[in-house]
Short mmCIF file of C-alpha atoms in Angstrom, two decimals:
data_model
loop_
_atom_site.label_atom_id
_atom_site.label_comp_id
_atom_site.label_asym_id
_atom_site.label_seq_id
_atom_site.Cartn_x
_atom_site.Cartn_y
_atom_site.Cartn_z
CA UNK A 1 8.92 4.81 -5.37
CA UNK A 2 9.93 2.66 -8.34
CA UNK A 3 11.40 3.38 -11.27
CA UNK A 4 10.91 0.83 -14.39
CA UNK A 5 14.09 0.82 -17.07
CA UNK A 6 13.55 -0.45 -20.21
CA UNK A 7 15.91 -3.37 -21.00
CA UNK A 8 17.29 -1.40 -24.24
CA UNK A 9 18.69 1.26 -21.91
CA UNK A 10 21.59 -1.13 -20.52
CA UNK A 11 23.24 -1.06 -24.19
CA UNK A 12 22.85 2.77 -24.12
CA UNK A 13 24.26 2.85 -20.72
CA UNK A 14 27.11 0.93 -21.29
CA UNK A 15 28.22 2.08 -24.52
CA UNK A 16 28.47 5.29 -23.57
CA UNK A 17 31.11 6.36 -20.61
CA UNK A 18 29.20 9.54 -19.21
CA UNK A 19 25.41 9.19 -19.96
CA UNK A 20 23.54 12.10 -19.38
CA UNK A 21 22.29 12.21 -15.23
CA UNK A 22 19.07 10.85 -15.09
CA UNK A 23 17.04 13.65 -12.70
CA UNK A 24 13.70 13.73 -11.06
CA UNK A 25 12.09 16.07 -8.66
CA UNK A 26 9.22 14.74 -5.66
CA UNK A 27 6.38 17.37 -5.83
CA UNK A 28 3.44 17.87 -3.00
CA UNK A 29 5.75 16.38 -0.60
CA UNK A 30 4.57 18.72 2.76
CA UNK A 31 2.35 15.49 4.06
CA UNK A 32 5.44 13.52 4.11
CA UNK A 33 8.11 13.05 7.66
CA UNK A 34 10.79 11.60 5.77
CA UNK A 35 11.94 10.68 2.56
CA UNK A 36 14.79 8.05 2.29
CA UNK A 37 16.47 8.06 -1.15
CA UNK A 38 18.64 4.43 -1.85
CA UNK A 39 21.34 6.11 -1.16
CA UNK A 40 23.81 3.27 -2.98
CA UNK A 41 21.96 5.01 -6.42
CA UNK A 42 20.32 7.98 -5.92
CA UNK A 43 21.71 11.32 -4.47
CA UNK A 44 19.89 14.53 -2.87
CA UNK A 45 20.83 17.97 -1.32
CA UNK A 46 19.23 17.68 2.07
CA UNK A 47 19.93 21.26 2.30
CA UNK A 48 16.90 21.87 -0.24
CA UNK A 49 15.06 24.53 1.69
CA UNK A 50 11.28 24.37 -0.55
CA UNK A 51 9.52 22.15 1.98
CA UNK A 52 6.95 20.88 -1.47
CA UNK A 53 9.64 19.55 -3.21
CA UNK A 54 12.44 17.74 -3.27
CA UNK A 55 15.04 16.96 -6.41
CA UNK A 56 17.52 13.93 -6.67
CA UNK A 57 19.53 12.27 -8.99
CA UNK A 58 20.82 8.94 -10.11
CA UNK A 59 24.77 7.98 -9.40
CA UNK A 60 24.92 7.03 -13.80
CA UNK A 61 28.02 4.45 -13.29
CA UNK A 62 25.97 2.57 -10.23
CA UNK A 63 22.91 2.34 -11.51
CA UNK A 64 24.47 0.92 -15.16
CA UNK A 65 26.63 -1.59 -12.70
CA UNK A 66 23.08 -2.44 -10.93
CA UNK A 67 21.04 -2.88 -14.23
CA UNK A 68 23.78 -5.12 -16.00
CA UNK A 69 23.40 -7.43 -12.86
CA UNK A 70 19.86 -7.36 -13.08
CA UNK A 71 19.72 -8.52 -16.58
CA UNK A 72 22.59 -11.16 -16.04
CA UNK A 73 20.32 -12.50 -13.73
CA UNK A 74 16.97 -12.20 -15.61
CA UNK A 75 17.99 -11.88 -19.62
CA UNK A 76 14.87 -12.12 -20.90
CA UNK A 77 12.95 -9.27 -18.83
CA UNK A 78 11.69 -6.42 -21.05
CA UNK A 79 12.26 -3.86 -17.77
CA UNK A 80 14.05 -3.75 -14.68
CA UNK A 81 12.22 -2.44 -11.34
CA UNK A 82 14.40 0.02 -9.54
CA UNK A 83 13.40 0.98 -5.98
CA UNK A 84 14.90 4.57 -5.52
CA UNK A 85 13.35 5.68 -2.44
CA UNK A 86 11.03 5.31 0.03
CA UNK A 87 8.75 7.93 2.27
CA UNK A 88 6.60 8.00 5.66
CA UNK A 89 3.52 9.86 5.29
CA UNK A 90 2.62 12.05 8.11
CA UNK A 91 -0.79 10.78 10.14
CA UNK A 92 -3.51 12.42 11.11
CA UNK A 93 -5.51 9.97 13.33
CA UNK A 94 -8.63 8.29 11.56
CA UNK A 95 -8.80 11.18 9.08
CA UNK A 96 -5.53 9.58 7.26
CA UNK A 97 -6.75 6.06 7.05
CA UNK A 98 -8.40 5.34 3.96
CA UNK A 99 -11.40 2.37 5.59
CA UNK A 100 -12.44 3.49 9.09
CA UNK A 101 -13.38 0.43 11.23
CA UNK A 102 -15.41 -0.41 14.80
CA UNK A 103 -15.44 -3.31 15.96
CA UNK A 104 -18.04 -4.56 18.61
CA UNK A 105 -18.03 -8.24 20.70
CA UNK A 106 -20.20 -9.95 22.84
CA UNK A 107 -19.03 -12.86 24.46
CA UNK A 108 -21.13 -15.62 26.83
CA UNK A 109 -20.09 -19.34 27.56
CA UNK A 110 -21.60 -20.71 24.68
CA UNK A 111 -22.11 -17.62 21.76
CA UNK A 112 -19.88 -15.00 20.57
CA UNK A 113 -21.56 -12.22 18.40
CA UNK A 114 -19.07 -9.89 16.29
CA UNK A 115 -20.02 -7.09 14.22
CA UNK A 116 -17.58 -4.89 12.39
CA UNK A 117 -18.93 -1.54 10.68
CA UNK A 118 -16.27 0.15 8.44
CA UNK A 119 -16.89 3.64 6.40
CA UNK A 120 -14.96 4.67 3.15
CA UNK A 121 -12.73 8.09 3.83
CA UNK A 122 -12.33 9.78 0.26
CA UNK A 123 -10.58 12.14 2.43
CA UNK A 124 -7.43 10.58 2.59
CA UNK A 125 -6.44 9.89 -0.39
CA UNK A 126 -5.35 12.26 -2.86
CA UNK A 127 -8.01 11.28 -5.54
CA UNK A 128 -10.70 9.28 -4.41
CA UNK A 129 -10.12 6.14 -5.83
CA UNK A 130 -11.78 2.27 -4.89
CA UNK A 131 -10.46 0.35 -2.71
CA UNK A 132 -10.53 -3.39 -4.17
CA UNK A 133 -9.80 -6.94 -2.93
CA UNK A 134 -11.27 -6.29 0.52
CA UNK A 135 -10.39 -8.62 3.15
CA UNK A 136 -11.73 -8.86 6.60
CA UNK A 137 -9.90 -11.73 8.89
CA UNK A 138 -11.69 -11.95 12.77
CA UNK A 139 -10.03 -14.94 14.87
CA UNK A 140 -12.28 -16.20 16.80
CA UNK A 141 -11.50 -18.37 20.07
CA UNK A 142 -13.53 -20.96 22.53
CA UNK A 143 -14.21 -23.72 19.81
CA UNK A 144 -15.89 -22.56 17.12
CA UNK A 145 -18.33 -25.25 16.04
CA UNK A 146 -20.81 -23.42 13.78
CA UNK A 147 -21.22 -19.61 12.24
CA UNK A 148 -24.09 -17.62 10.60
CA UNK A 149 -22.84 -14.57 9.47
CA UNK A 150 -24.42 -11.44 6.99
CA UNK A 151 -22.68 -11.03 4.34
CA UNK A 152 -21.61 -14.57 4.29
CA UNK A 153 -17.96 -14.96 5.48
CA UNK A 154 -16.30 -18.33 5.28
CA UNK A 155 -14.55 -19.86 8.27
CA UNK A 156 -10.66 -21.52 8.70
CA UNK A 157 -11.27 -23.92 11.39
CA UNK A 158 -7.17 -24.47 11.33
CA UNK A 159 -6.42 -21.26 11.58
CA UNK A 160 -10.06 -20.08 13.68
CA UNK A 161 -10.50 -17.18 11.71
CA UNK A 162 -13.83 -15.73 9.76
CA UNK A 163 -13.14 -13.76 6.37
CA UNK A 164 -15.28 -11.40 4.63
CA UNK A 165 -14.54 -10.94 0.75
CA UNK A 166 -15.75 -7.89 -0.50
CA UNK A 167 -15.04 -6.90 -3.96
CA UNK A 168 -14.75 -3.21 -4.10
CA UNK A 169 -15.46 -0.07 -1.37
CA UNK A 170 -16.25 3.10 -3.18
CA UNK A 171 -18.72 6.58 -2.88
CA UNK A 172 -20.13 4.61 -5.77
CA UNK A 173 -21.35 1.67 -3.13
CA UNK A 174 -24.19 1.25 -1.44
CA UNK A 175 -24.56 3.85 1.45
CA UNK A 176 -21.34 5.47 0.14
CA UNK A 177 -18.74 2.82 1.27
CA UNK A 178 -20.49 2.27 4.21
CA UNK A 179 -21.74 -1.14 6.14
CA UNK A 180 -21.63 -3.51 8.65
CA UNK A 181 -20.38 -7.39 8.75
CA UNK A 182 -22.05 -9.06 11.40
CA UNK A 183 -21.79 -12.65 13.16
CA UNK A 184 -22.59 -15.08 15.61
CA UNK A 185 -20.14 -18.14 16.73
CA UNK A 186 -21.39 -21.10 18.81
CA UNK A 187 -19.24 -22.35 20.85
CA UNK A 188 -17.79 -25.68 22.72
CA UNK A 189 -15.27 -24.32 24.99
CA UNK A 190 -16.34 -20.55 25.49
CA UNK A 191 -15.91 -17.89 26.39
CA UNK A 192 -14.61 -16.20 23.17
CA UNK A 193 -11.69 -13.40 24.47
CA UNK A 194 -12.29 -10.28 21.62
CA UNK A 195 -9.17 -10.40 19.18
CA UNK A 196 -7.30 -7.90 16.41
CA UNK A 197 -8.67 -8.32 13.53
CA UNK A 198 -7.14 -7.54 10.05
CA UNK A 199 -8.00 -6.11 6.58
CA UNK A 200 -6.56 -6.21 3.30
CA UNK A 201 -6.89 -4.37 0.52
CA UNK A 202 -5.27 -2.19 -2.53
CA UNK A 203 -6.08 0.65 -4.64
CA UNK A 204 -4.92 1.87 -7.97
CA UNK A 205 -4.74 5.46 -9.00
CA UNK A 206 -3.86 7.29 -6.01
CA UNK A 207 -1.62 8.02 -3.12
CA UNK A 208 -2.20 9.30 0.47
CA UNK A 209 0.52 10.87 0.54
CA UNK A 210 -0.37 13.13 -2.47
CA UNK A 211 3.29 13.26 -3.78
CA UNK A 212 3.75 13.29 -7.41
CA UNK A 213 7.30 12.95 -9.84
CA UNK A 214 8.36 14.36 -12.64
CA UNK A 215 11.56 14.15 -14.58
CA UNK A 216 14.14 17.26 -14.28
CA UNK A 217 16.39 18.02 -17.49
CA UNK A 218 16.82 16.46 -20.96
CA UNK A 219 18.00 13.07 -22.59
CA UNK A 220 14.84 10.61 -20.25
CA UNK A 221 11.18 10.86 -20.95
CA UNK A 222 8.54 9.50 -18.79
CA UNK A 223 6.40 6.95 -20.51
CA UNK A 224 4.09 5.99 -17.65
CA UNK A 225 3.21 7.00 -14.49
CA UNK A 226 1.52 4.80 -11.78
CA UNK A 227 -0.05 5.28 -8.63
CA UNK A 228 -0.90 2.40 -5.83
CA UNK A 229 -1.29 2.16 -2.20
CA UNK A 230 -1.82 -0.94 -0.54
CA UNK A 231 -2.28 -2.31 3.31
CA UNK A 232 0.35 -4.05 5.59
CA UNK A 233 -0.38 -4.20 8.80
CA UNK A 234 -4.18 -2.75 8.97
CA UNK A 235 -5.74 -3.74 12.19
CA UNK A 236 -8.68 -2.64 14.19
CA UNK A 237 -9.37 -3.76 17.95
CA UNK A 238 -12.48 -3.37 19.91
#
């Protein structure tokens, strides 16, 4: 969780010696294991007993210290970025992940055939939302010499790896976020041995976590709010 301050607020800050606390309270939070405030800015009461929300607030004189160095080393920035915590979202299995993948190989001395069918899960997000900039990456060992694949999927011979693009995954594709990328490798030193392969991809608009903010109190308003997930490390093996 980041929280953008607009440039102007450094003057207010620092002109005044005891700005009002700036106070915000973590709703929906029952899907999440842990929540880690930045504890050299932000405070809590871990003894808060409601297990759906949780309320902080910001340590005024260290987060004016921590803007003022931020703008002495970027001047011309409208905002500042603030990171002021960070969560783990509890799993459950597949049913949590937001692109379900199988993976399938079949590997002889001189062919390898891959095919990797993935499904959309609305389910675990908090709003359905698209998931955009797909990215499939399958290395592929034994001396790759030639590929037909469906969709077509370009290969790095450096790095012996096959990517699928893929715009977009939605409900609103074709059999509902669901398909299959499928292809075949000849080979010059084979066999192939199956590998983890990796997908990218982000989504604006939602969370899978479900948590939501809001401001506590008076003197702040909340301009804009906005929701992201993205991958890291997203693998699938066979």
């Amino acid at each position: 969780m980041t929280i953008s301050f607009p440039s102007g607020i450094i003057k207010v800050f620092t002109s005044n010696p005891s700005p009002a606390v700036l106070c915000f309270r973590v709703k929906n939070t029952s899907k999440l294991e842990q929540i880690l405030p930045n504890t050299q800015l932000v405070y809590s009461d871990q003894s808060q007993s409601d297990s759906s929300t949780k309320d902080f607030w910001m340590n005024m004189q260290a987060i004016t210290v921590y803007l003022k160095k931020l703008s002495e080393q970027n001047p011309s920035a409208s905002y500042y970025n603030v990171d002021v915590l960070k969560y783990q979202v509890s799993s459950n299995g597949i049913q949590s992940t937001p692109l379900n993948l199988a993976t399938y190989w079949k590997c002889d001395a001189n062919t390898t055939d891959v095919r990797v069918d993935y499904k959309y899960n609305p389910e675990s997000m908090n709003v359905p939302s698209m998931l955009s900039n797909v990215q499939v990456v399958v290395p592929v060992d034994g001396g790759v010499i030639n590929m037909q694949s469906l969709p077509p999927a370009k290969w790095n011979a450096e790095q012996m790896k096959a990517c699928w693009k893929i715009s977009s995954i939605s409900e609103k594709s074709e059999n509902g976020g669901s398909g299959s990328l499928r292809a075949k490798f000849e080979l010059s030193g084979g066999p192939s041995k199956p590998a983890t392969l990796a997908v990218q991809f982000i989504s604006e608009g939602s969370t899978l976590s479900g948590a939501d903010v809001e401001l506590v109190g008076t003197g702040y308003r909340l301009s804009l709010l906005k929701k992201r997930f993205a991958t890291g490390r997203y693998m699938a093996d066979c």
